[in-house]
Structures are given as C-alpha cells and as structure tokens.
XYZ file of C-alpha atoms in Angstrom:
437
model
C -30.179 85.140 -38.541
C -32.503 82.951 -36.140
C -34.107 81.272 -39.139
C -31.511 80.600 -41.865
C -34.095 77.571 -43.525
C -36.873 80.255 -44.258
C -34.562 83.424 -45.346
C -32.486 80.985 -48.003
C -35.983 79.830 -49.145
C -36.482 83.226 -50.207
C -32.654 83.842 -51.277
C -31.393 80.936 -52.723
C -34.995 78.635 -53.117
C -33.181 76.058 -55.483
C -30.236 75.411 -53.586
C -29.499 72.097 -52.266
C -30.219 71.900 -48.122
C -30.161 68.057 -47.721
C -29.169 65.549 -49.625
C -28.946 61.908 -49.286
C -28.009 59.164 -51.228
C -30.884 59.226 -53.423
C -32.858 62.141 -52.956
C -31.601 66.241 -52.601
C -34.071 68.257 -50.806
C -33.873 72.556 -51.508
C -34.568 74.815 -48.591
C -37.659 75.655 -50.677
C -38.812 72.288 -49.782
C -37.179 72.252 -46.543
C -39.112 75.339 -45.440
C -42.239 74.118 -47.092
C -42.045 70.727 -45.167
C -40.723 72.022 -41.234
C -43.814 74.930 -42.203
C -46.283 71.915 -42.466
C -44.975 70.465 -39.291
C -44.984 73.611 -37.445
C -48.687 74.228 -38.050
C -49.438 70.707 -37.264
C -47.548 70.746 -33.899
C -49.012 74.401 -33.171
C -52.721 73.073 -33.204
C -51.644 69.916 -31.379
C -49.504 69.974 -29.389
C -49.784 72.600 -26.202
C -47.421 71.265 -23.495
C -43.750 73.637 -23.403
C -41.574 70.559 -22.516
C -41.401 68.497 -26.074
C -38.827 65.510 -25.928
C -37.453 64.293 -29.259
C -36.151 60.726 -29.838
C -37.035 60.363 -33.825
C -34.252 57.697 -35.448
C -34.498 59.340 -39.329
C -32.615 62.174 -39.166
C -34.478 64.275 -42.090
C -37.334 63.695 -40.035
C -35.373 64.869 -36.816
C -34.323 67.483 -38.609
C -37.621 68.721 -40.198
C -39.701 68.061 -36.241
C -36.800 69.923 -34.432
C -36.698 73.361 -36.460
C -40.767 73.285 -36.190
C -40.729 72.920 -32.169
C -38.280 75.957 -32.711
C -40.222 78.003 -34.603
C -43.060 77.070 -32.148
C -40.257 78.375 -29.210
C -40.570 74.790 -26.988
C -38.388 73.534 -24.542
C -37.249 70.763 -26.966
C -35.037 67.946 -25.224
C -32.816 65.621 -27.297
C -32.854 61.628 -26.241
C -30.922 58.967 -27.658
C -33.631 57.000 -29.765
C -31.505 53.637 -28.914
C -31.779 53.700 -25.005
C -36.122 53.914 -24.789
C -35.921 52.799 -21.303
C -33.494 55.270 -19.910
C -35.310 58.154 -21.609
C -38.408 56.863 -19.856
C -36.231 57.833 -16.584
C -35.502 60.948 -17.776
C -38.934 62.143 -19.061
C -40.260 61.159 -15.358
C -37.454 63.076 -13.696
C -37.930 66.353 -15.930
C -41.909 66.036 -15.801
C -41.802 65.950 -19.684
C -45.576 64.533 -21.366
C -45.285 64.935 -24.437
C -42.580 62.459 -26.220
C -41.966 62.536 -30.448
C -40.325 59.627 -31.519
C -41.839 58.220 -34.425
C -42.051 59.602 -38.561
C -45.251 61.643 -38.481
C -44.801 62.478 -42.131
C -48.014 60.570 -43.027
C -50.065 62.746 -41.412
C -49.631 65.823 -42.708
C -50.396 67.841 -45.977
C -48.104 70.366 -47.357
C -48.740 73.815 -46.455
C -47.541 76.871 -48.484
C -45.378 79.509 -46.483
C -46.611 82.258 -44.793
C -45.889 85.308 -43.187
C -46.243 84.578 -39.126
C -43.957 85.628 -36.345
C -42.340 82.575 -34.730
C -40.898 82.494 -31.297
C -37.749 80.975 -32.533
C -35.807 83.687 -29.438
C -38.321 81.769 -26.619
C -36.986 78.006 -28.217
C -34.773 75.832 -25.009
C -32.163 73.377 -26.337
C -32.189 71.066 -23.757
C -29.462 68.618 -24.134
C -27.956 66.055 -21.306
C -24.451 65.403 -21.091
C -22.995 62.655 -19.120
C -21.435 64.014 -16.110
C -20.450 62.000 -12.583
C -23.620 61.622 -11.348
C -26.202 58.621 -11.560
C -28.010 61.031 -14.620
C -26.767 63.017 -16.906
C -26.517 66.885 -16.610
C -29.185 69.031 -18.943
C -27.335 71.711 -20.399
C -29.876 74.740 -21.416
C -29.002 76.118 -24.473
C -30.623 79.265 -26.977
C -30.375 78.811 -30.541
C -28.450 81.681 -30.640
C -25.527 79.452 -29.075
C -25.261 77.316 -31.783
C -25.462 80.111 -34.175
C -22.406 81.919 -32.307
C -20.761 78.258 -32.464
C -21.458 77.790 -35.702
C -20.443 80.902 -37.295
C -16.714 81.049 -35.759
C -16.369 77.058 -36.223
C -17.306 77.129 -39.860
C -14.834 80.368 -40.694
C -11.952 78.912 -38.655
C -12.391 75.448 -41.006
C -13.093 77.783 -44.651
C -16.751 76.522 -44.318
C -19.012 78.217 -47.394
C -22.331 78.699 -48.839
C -20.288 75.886 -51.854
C -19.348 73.232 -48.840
C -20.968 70.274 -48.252
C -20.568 68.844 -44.339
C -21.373 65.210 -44.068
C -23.651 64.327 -41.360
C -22.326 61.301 -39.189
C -22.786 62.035 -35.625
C -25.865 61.624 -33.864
C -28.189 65.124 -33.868
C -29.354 64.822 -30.087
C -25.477 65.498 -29.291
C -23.541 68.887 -29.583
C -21.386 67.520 -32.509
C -24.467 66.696 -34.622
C -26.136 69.641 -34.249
C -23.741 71.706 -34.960
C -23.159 70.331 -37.849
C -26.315 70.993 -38.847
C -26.381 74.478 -37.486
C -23.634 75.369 -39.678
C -24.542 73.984 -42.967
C -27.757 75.898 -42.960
C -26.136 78.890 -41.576
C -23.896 79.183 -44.381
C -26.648 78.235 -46.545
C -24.775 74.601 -48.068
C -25.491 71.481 -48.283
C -25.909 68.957 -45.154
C -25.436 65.315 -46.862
C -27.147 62.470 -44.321
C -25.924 58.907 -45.096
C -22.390 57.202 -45.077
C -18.562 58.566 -46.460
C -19.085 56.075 -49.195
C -22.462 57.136 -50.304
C -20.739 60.598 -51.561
C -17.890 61.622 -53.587
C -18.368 65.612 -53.011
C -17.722 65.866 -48.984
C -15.809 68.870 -48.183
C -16.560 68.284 -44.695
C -16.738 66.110 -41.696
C -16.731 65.588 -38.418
C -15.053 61.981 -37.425
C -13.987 59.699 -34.473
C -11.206 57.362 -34.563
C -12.736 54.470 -36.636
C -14.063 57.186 -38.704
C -10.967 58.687 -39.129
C -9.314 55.046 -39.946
C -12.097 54.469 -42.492
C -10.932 57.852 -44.294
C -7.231 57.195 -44.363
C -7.841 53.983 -46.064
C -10.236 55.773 -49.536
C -9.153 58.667 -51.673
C -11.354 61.451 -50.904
C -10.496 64.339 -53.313
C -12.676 67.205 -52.463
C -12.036 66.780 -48.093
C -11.413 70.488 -46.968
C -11.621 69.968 -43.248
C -11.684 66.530 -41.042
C -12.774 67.819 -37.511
C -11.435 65.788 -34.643
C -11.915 65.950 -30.685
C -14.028 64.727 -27.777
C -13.035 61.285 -28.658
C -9.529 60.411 -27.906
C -7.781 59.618 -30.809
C -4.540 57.813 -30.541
C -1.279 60.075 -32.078
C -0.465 56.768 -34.529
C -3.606 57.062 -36.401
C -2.976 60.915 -36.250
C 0.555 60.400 -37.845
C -1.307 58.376 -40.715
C -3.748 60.679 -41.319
C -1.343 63.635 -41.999
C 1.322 61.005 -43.947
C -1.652 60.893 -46.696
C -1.956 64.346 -46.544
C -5.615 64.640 -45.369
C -6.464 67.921 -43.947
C -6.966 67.404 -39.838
C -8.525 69.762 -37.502
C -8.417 69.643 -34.247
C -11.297 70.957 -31.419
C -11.860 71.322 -27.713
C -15.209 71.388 -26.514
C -17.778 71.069 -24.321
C -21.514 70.128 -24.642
C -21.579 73.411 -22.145
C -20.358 75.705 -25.080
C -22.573 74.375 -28.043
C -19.137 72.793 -29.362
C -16.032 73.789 -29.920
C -13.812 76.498 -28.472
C -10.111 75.876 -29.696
C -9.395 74.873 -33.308
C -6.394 74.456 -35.397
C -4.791 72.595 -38.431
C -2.697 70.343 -37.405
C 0.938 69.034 -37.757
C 2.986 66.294 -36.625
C 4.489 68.663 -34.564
C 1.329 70.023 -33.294
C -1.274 67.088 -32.957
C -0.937 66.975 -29.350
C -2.409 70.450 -29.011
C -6.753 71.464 -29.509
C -5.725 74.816 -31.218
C -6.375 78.509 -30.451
C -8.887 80.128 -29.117
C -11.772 81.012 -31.007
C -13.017 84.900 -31.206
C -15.857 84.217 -29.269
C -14.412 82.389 -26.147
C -11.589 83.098 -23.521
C -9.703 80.373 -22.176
C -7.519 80.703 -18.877
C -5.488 77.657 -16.896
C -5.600 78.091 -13.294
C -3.784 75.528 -11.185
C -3.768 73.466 -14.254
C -7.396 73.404 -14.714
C -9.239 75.269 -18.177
C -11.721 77.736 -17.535
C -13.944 78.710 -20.413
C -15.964 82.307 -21.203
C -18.066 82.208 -24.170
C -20.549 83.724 -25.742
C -22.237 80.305 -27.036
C -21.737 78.955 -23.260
C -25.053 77.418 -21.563
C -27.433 79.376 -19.820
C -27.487 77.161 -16.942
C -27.895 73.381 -15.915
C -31.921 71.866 -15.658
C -32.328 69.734 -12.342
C -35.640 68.016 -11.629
C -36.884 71.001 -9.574
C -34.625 73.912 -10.544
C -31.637 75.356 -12.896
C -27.989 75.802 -11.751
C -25.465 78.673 -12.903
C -23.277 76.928 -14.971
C -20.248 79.980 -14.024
C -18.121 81.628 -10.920
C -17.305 85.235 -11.217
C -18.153 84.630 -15.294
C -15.941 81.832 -15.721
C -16.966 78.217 -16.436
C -14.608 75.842 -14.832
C -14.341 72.842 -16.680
C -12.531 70.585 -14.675
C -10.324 69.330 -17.690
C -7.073 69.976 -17.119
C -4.379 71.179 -19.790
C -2.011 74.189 -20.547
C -0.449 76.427 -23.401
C 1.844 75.610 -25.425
C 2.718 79.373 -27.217
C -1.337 80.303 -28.365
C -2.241 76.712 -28.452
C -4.359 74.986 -25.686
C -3.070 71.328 -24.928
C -5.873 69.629 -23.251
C -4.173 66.417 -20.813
C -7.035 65.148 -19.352
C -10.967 65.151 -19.661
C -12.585 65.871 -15.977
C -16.169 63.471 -15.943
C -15.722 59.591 -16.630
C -17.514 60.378 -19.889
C -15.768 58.222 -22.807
C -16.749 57.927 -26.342
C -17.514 54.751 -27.905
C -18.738 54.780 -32.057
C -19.854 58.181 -31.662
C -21.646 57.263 -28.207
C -21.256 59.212 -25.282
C -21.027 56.898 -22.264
C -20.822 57.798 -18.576
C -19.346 55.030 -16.334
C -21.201 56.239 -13.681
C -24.583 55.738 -15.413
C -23.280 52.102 -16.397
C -22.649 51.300 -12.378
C -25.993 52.620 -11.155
C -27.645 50.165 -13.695
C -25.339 46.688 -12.836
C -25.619 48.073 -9.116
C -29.882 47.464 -9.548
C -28.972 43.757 -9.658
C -30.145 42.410 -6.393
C -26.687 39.711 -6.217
C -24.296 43.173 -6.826
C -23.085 44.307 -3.728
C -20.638 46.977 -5.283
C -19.050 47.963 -8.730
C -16.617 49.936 -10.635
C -16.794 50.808 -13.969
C -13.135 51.182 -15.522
C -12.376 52.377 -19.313
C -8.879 51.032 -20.685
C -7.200 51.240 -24.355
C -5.974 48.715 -26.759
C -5.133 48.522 -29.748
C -6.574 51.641 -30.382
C -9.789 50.632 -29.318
C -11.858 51.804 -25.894
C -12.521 48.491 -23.661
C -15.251 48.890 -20.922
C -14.222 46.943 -17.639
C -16.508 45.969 -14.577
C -15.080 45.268 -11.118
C -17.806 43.150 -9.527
C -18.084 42.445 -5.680
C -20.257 39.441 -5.460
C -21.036 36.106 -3.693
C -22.552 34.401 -6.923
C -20.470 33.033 -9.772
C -19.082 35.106 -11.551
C -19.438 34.021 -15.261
C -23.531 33.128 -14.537
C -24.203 37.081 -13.097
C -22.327 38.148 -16.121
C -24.630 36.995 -18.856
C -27.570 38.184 -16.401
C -25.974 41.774 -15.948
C -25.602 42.020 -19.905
C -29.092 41.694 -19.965
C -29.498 44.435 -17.688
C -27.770 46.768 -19.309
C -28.799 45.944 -23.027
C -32.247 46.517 -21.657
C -32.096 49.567 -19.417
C -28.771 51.442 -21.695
C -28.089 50.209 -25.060
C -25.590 47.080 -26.020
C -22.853 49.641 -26.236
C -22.505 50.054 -22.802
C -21.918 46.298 -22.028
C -18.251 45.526 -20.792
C -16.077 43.608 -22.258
C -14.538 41.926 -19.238
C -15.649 41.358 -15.735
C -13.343 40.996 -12.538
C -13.844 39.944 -8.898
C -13.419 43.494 -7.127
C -11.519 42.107 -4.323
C -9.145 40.202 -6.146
C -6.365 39.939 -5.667
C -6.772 40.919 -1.973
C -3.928 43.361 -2.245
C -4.858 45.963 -4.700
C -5.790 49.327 -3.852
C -9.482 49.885 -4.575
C -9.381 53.411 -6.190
C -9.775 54.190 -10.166
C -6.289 54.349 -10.643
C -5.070 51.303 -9.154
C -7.775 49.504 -10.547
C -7.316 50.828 -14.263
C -3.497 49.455 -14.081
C -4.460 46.137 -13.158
C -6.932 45.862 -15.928
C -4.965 46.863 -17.916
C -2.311 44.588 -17.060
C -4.551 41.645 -16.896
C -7.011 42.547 -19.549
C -6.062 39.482 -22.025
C -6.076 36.713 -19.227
C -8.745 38.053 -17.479
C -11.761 35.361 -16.542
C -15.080 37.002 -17.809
C-alpha cells in the first residue's frame, strides 16, 4: 500500500485521520485536501528537487504526501534554522523552497482517478554526522512503509490507536509516526499530551517522558523511547508507575527503528530484539545493520554514496547482546539530542569557528542533572566574556538558540590538560559549576 490516505478514503471515508485540539479531519477530507494540493503543485511547480520547511504540521503533512504523489525529490529542513537551510539548498542545487501555508490559494478539488508516481518519490532527509554538514540520507517511501509496518505490530499499533504527534516531521521519528498511523488507518493527533485524554501512543524524550510520569494517562499502550539518552533514574520512575516503556535503536539510515522491546528494570539497559525486517551483527564491538527499510544511499553535492560493505551497514555505534537483546553502549557521530533537536557539535564549531577573533574550538556535550549541557572550548586572544555574547549571536543567527552553549572555557587552560574530547569532557565536567562564562 503506497497510498494508504486515498485507499482508506474509499474504505473507511469517515474515519478520523487527524485530529487536533479543536478540529478532526477524515481521510475523506485528507485525500480531498493533499488531491487539491497535488494538482496545484503539478501545474506549478516543474523543478524535481522540492525542499520543505512548512512550521504547521497539517499543512506539512497535507504539501508532503502531494510532492509524493507528484514522485519529487522532496527534502525535509528544519523550519527554525532559515539560514542554514539557505546553505544547504545552495549546496544540493535545490530552487524551489515551500515554507509557508499555501492553503489560501487553492480550491477544493474532488478525487479522481490518475496514476501518481508515488514509486519515483526521494525522501531526502539530512542527519547530522561528523562533518561540517549534515549527511542526506535517500530514502523510498517504501522504507518507511517496511518501518512502519514491523514498528507498529511489535508496539500492538491498530486501525483503533491513536499516536500522538510530538516530534518534528522533517526527522525520522516524526515521520514515522506519521507513516504508521495512516498505514494502519488510525488516528494521528497533532498538538500537546495535555490537549488529549485518548493517546494510546507516543513517541517521547526525556522531558517528555518526565512530563508523563507526573499525569495519569489511562488509555497509554506504548511510550517509545531511544535516540535520546535517557538517564536509567527517570527509567526506574517510569516503570514504578507502571507506564508501558518501549525501547528502540535506530538510525535515520533505516527509516527508524530496528530493535524494540518492553522493558523492565532488569532490562532497560538493553534497545530490544531485532525486528523481522533487519539483521543485526557485532563485529569487534561495533553494530552492523541489514534492512530492508535501510537507505538507498547518501546525496553529496555532486554525487550519491553506497551507504553498505558486502550488504552490511556499519554503524559505527558500538554495543553487544545480551541473550536476543541488543545493548547499544555508545552512539558513533557527536550527534546529541536536545528537546527533540538533533544537534551535531561539529556543525556548532564550523559556525563559532566563522568568527574572525576564533582561532580554534571544541564543542563538548556533558550531563547534569539529567539534563544535556553544550560546552565550548575557545582559543582566543580577546576577552573572553565580550566574544561570548558576540558568538551567541552567531549561532542564534546562522543555527537556532538551541545550539548556544551553556558555558565557555579558555581551550588552553589550564596549560596541562590533554586537548582531545575525552580529556576535555572530564574537565568540564568537573568544572562545569565554577566555570567563568
């Protein structure tokens, strides 16, 4: 099923697709509305590479299953960073750019018969990786259908679910949370926790999951955790109030997740089994992935890339098995998650090292009190404390105000310590309260 929207239009036309907290939208309307857009785009718009970056996420929604009817290359930008998508449309040669509601402009058309080229339709969706920009993983739809089918059975996902929408939809995790409410033909609810009282499902990081601990949810089936670190003590509450915790590994590589399991006090250090449609081997302590959802290949500015060796994808985590379940003990890329954010330190230092008085920096991520803290070791002639408030401009201007650090530090200071990641993490770490920002 390539277009589950338009065959439970025909099926079930009064069931709920969408709802929010004042409005319910069926996938009679849904089809009627992404049909309107798709013959609107299809007389506009003729370029291949479309880039979305539309903040309303019914109106993300309703754009992004028209460009894949139309079978575009549609890539996925983070609507809050408009100056480092600028950088990325000029680096993938992308012209045409939809980020504003266009709903104003259209009239409704009535569905028709018409052969899409939904099979054609490029995901194209960057991932923060250890370079200056991101990777763009290519994905098919039929990825996130795979994903999405296997996901929702190994969580008791239905046609009578309801899967709350609170991760962003230009990432993995919000699209496939999408994918599979409309695959199973329920109900995707877009707003906040509190604006519902039927949520079955949802997908949560660790504030998230702190906000849930704290309410009495009665109908959560499934709370899906990973990518995010979440610390074991919040864990241990979680499963003390009896909520029902499920924990992934994934990659933005394999259209989400590839391990999954219900988890225990005993077992919430592990990222589950192994889903039907993926392999998983450890080879000198490193995870290697097959997959039938896994990405056709990486997008560079004049080329693609093979994402696998001899049909494995090595993914540079590292972990082991514990009996059938995977253990995951370290993430490979400086990638960290911050309110649902992906950020890549490496990103953050290109930008602070653009600053003409920045002769070097290193971006370090530390914990406390279960919260992430971005550091910045600065080598620099001018004063600290006045380059600060300049480089916070920076970033806020060129990234987003998430990716600001919370403390700055003299790089070569004290003259003694070691300059690698490592070292440099411990002594944040260490000095993180009494540190001079």
């Amino acid at each position: 099923m390539l277009d589950p929207i338009l065959t439970f239009s025909l099926s079930t036309p009064n069931k709920i697709a969408i709802s929010t907290s004042n409005n319910k939208i069926t996938y009679t309307q849904l089809n009627i509305k992404v049909n309107s857009y798709y013959h609107y785009f299809k007389n506009k718009i003729t370029e291949n590479k479309i880039a979305i970056s539309i903040q309303d996420p019914i109106e993300f929604i309703i754009t992004f299953w028209a460009l894949t009817r139309l079978g575009k290359n549609i890539f996925l930008l983070n609507p809050k960073t408009p100056n480092y998508n600028n950088t990325l449309l000029k680096k993938f040669n992308i012209k045409t750019h939809l980020k504003y509601n266009i709903k104003s402009t259209f009239t409704q058309v009535t569905m028709e018969e018409t052969k899409f080229k939904i099979k054609e339709t490029k995901y194209c969706i960057f991932t923060a990786g250890s370079t200056a920009l991101p990777k763009c993983v290519i994905h098919s739809v039929n990825n996130f259908f795979i994903s999405a089918k296997h996901v929702g059975k190994s969580c008791n996902f239905n046609s009578q679910s309801k899967w709350l929408l609170n991760l962003p939809l230009f990432h993995v995790s919000g699209l496939g949370i999408m994918f599979r409410s409309f695959l199973y033909n329920a109900e995707l609810q877009v707003g906040r926790i509190q604006d519902f009282s039927s949520t079955t499902h949802i997908s949560c990081v660790e504030k998230q999951l702190e906000s849930l601990i704290s309410h009495n949810f009665k109908c959560l089936q499934c709370i899906l955790i990973g990518g995010s670190k979440i610390s074991e003590k919040i864990i241990n509450r979680a499963l003390e109030k009896k909520l029902p915790i499920y924990k992934t590994y994934g990659l933005s590589e394999t259209a989400s997740a590839v391990s999954i399991n219900k988890i225990t006090k005993k077992t919430n250090h592990t990222s589950g089994k192994c889903l039907p449609h993926c392999k998983i081997k450890i080879k000198n302590k490193i995870i290697y992935i097959q997959s039938e959802s896994l990405a056709e290949s990486y997008l560079t500015q004049n080329n693609t890339k093979q994402l696998t060796s001899n049909n494995w994808f090595k993914t540079n985590d590292l972990g082991y098995f514990e009996k059938t379940n995977l253990v995951v003990t370290k993430r490979a890329d400086s990638i960290i998650i911050i309110n649902g954010e992906n950020i890549s330190l490496e990103t953050i230092e290109n930008t602070i090292n653009t600053h003409q008085d920045v002769l070097e920096n290193k971006m370090i991520a530390i914990q406390q009190n279960s919260s992430v803290i971005l550091c910045c070791f600065i080598n620099t002639k001018r004063n600290l404390e006045k380059l600060t408030t300049e480089l916070n401009s920076l970033i806020k201007k060129e990234l987003s105000s998430l990716f600001i650090p919370k403390k700055y530090f003299f790089l070569y200071k004290p003259n003694n310590l070691k300059h690698s990641k490592h070292e440099l993490k411990i002594y944040a770490e260490q000095n993180y309260e009494s540190a001079d920002s």
